[in-house]
Amino acid sequence: MPLDWLKPRRYRHFDLPVNEAFARKAMIPTVVSKHAFSPLIHYSKEETRYKKCPKTGTRTISQKERPIKYAAHRDACILSYYAHQINQALDARYKAVSISDNVIAYRALGQANYNFAAEAMAFAQAKAPVVILAFDITSFFDTLDHGLLKRRLKSLLGVYELADDWHKVFRFITRFHYVDLEELKVHPVFGQRLKQKTRDRIASMEELKAEGVTFHANPELAKGHRRGIPQGTPISATASNLYMMEFDVAARACCDQVGAFYRRYSDDILVICEPDDALAIEAEILHLIAAEKLVIAPDKTEKTLFEKVRAMPRTSKAAQYLGFTFDEAGPAIRESSLARQWRKMRYAMKRARKAALWRAKAGLPGKVYTKNLYRRFSNIKVNDGLSLRTLRNFSSYGRRSAEVFGQGEKITRQVKRFEQAALREISKLKTL
């Protein structure tokens, strides 16, 4: 029987990639209960965020760092299997308590984020005037309480105490240790290994200890808090859904009482309700979140009045959800998401230009290879031997989004401007 939860991972770590033989061992409880987990590797993923003032049009730029920690290959294989078991049990629980449609992150639902965003917009249009409430949980993964998480895991598994293998997995994700990637990069031995284009492991545990590399502990435990799980492991997202299970049930019940729309995508909570119900629902959501020992920053709660007809010029900002904005004039790709694609395109063109100029200066043919640029940044189709198919890139993503929304004129214009700019840049490259 194929292992549908087993995914190949080709990054470098403190061990080598595993095969199916090891994966089958990872399914044996006695093997897992004796397994020695390795430290995670940590790096910070920087995200540039843009905000536009609806009144003045002034844009502000800020940087947000997202801490990512990824597991060694053997550990990731084990975590994937246990995440698979939790997911199966969660899906059954979601159906039993009628919240299967409300939890949309990290689940195999056969839909993309534009499907969920289009569903929310359709509800807002059908029920307008409505208020769209968007809540963002502060430091979500870092503040998940270990006691609540363990209690919900035991409840889901239907046990009074966790078996040895489950306890080993739970202990690993709550009392995790990690090595900082930046510290490895500046190390005289491991830094050189990281530069090598190979799939060999970075180092063994013995080498790390002999060289005095620091194994950092869960920073929340160091502060005296029994909370926090790593973001980036195969079980992290699943554990977060498990943690929020009781909140989802209560939030859905609250919204059902007044015919409101409730969805949760990881730490992003969306409620669409009648204007008269907005204050009461907001208060209840904040109360329920506090019961989960989590925090929603008041300044991060967005409220948008969505009306069918607006007589006066627009002064309030559009609602944002899953990479899209929407108001009475229709949906659009969020500016920050669009700007990210423009930066990627310009950077790719700049690299192609530098490569061509370098080749010309070295006396080599100065040909610019544009095939990959076309594939990444235009709406071309390729022949796979059977039929023409559209490549999966930003252009095709935008066009699918416009089609799903059904009124995606704005999205179509955004995508076409992007494609035209990319084609102009590729044309310039050809003249070098």
Short mmCIF file of N, CA and C in Angstrom, two decimals, residues 101-106 109 111-121 132 134-135 261 263-270 302 319-326 331-338 340 394 397 401 405 411:
data_model
loop_
_atom_site.label_atom_id
_atom_site.label_comp_id
_atom_site.label_asym_id
_atom_site.label_seq_id
_atom_site.Cartn_x
_atom_site.Cartn_y
_atom_site.Cartn_z
N ASP A 101 -16.59 22.86 6.99
CA ASP A 101 -16.47 23.96 6.02
C ASP A 101 -15.84 25.21 6.62
N ASN A 102 -15.69 25.24 7.93
CA ASN A 102 -15.23 26.46 8.59
C ASN A 102 -13.72 26.52 8.80
N VAL A 103 -13.08 25.38 8.87
CA VAL A 103 -11.62 25.32 9.05
C VAL A 103 -11.00 24.98 7.70
N ILE A 104 -10.31 25.95 7.10
CA ILE A 104 -9.91 25.78 5.70
C ILE A 104 -8.40 25.74 5.48
N ALA A 105 -7.61 25.87 6.54
CA ALA A 105 -6.16 25.84 6.37
C ALA A 105 -5.60 24.46 6.65
N TYR A 106 -4.56 24.10 5.88
CA TYR A 106 -3.79 22.87 6.11
C TYR A 106 -4.63 21.60 5.98
N LEU A 109 -8.68 19.88 0.89
CA LEU A 109 -10.07 20.16 0.53
C LEU A 109 -10.27 20.29 -0.97
N GLN A 111 -9.36 22.69 -2.89
CA GLN A 111 -9.63 24.07 -3.29
C GLN A 111 -8.44 24.95 -2.97
N ALA A 112 -8.35 26.07 -3.70
CA ALA A 112 -7.27 27.03 -3.48
C ALA A 112 -7.79 28.22 -2.69
N ASN A 113 -6.87 29.10 -2.31
CA ASN A 113 -7.30 30.24 -1.49
C ASN A 113 -8.28 31.15 -2.21
N TYR A 114 -8.19 31.22 -3.57
CA TYR A 114 -9.15 32.07 -4.28
C TYR A 114 -10.56 31.49 -4.23
N ASN A 115 -10.68 30.18 -4.09
CA ASN A 115 -12.02 29.60 -3.92
C ASN A 115 -12.64 30.06 -2.61
N PHE A 116 -11.83 30.05 -1.54
CA PHE A 116 -12.33 30.46 -0.24
C PHE A 116 -12.63 31.96 -0.21
N ALA A 117 -11.76 32.75 -0.84
CA ALA A 117 -12.00 34.20 -0.87
C ALA A 117 -13.25 34.53 -1.69
N ALA A 118 -13.45 33.81 -2.79
CA ALA A 118 -14.63 34.05 -3.61
C ALA A 118 -15.91 33.67 -2.87
N GLU A 119 -15.83 32.61 -2.07
CA GLU A 119 -16.99 32.20 -1.27
C GLU A 119 -17.36 33.30 -0.27
N ALA A 120 -16.35 33.88 0.38
CA ALA A 120 -16.61 34.95 1.34
C ALA A 120 -17.21 36.18 0.67
N MET A 121 -16.69 36.52 -0.50
CA MET A 121 -17.21 37.70 -1.19
C MET A 121 -18.64 37.47 -1.66
N ILE A 132 -17.51 43.16 7.69
CA ILE A 132 -16.51 42.10 7.57
C ILE A 132 -15.48 42.30 8.67
N ALA A 134 -12.08 40.94 10.45
CA ALA A 134 -10.89 40.10 10.24
C ALA A 134 -10.00 40.21 11.46
N PHE A 135 -9.76 39.07 12.12
CA PHE A 135 -8.95 39.01 13.34
C PHE A 135 -7.65 38.28 13.04
N PHE A 261 -21.25 34.49 8.88
CA PHE A 261 -20.31 33.66 8.13
C PHE A 261 -19.02 33.56 8.94
N ARG A 263 -15.10 31.69 9.12
CA ARG A 263 -14.03 30.88 8.57
C ARG A 263 -12.74 31.17 9.34
N ARG A 264 -11.92 30.12 9.48
CA ARG A 264 -10.59 30.31 10.06
C ARG A 264 -9.55 29.70 9.16
N TYR A 265 -8.56 30.50 8.80
CA TYR A 265 -7.42 30.04 8.01
C TYR A 265 -6.17 30.24 8.88
N SER A 266 -5.73 29.19 9.57
CA SER A 266 -4.62 29.26 10.50
C SER A 266 -4.92 30.29 11.58
N ASP A 267 -4.14 31.38 11.64
CA ASP A 267 -4.37 32.39 12.68
C ASP A 267 -5.21 33.56 12.18
N ASP A 268 -5.77 33.46 10.98
CA ASP A 268 -6.64 34.50 10.43
C ASP A 268 -8.10 34.07 10.58
N ILE A 269 -8.87 34.87 11.30
CA ILE A 269 -10.28 34.57 11.57
C ILE A 269 -11.14 35.58 10.82
N LEU A 270 -12.12 35.09 10.10
CA LEU A 270 -13.00 35.95 9.31
C LEU A 270 -14.44 35.73 9.74
N GLU A 302 -9.57 44.21 11.77
CA GLU A 302 -10.06 45.07 10.69
C GLU A 302 -11.57 44.94 10.57
N ALA A 319 -11.93 45.23 2.12
CA ALA A 319 -11.66 44.07 2.98
C ALA A 319 -10.53 43.25 2.37
N GLN A 320 -9.70 42.65 3.22
CA GLN A 320 -8.60 41.81 2.77
C GLN A 320 -8.79 40.39 3.26
N TYR A 321 -8.53 39.44 2.37
CA TYR A 321 -8.69 38.04 2.78
C TYR A 321 -7.92 37.14 1.83
N LEU A 322 -6.99 36.38 2.39
CA LEU A 322 -6.24 35.34 1.68
C LEU A 322 -5.59 35.85 0.39
N GLY A 323 -4.99 37.04 0.47
CA GLY A 323 -4.26 37.56 -0.67
C GLY A 323 -5.10 38.37 -1.64
N PHE A 324 -6.36 38.63 -1.29
CA PHE A 324 -7.25 39.40 -2.16
C PHE A 324 -7.88 40.54 -1.36
N THR A 325 -8.30 41.58 -2.07
CA THR A 325 -9.12 42.62 -1.50
C THR A 325 -10.44 42.62 -2.26
N PHE A 326 -11.52 42.98 -1.58
CA PHE A 326 -12.78 43.11 -2.30
C PHE A 326 -13.66 44.15 -1.65
N PRO A 331 -13.44 42.12 -6.79
CA PRO A 331 -12.21 41.64 -6.16
C PRO A 331 -10.96 42.11 -6.90
N ALA A 332 -9.84 42.09 -6.18
CA ALA A 332 -8.54 42.40 -6.77
C ALA A 332 -7.48 41.64 -5.99
N ILE A 333 -6.34 41.41 -6.61
CA ILE A 333 -5.21 40.83 -5.91
C ILE A 333 -4.64 41.89 -4.98
N ARG A 334 -4.35 41.52 -3.76
CA ARG A 334 -3.85 42.48 -2.78
C ARG A 334 -2.55 43.12 -3.27
N GLU A 335 -2.39 44.40 -3.02
CA GLU A 335 -1.25 45.14 -3.53
C GLU A 335 0.08 44.54 -3.10
N SER A 336 0.18 44.12 -1.84
CA SER A 336 1.44 43.55 -1.36
C SER A 336 1.77 42.25 -2.09
N SER A 337 0.75 41.44 -2.38
CA SER A 337 0.97 40.19 -3.12
C SER A 337 1.41 40.49 -4.54
N LEU A 338 0.78 41.47 -5.14
CA LEU A 338 1.12 41.85 -6.52
C LEU A 338 2.53 42.43 -6.57
N ARG A 340 4.99 41.80 -4.67
CA ARG A 340 5.97 40.72 -4.50
C ARG A 340 6.29 40.07 -5.84
N PHE A 394 2.28 32.74 -11.83
CA PHE A 394 1.44 33.80 -11.30
C PHE A 394 0.34 34.20 -12.29
N TYR A 397 -2.37 31.67 -12.18
CA TYR A 397 -3.03 31.79 -10.89
C TYR A 397 -4.02 32.97 -10.91
N SER A 401 -8.09 32.82 -10.68
CA SER A 401 -8.77 33.59 -9.64
C SER A 401 -9.91 34.41 -10.23
N PHE A 405 -13.91 34.01 -9.20
CA PHE A 405 -14.69 35.11 -8.64
C PHE A 405 -15.89 35.45 -9.52
N ILE A 411 -8.82 41.90 -11.45
CA ILE A 411 -7.74 40.92 -11.40
C ILE A 411 -7.16 40.71 -12.80
#
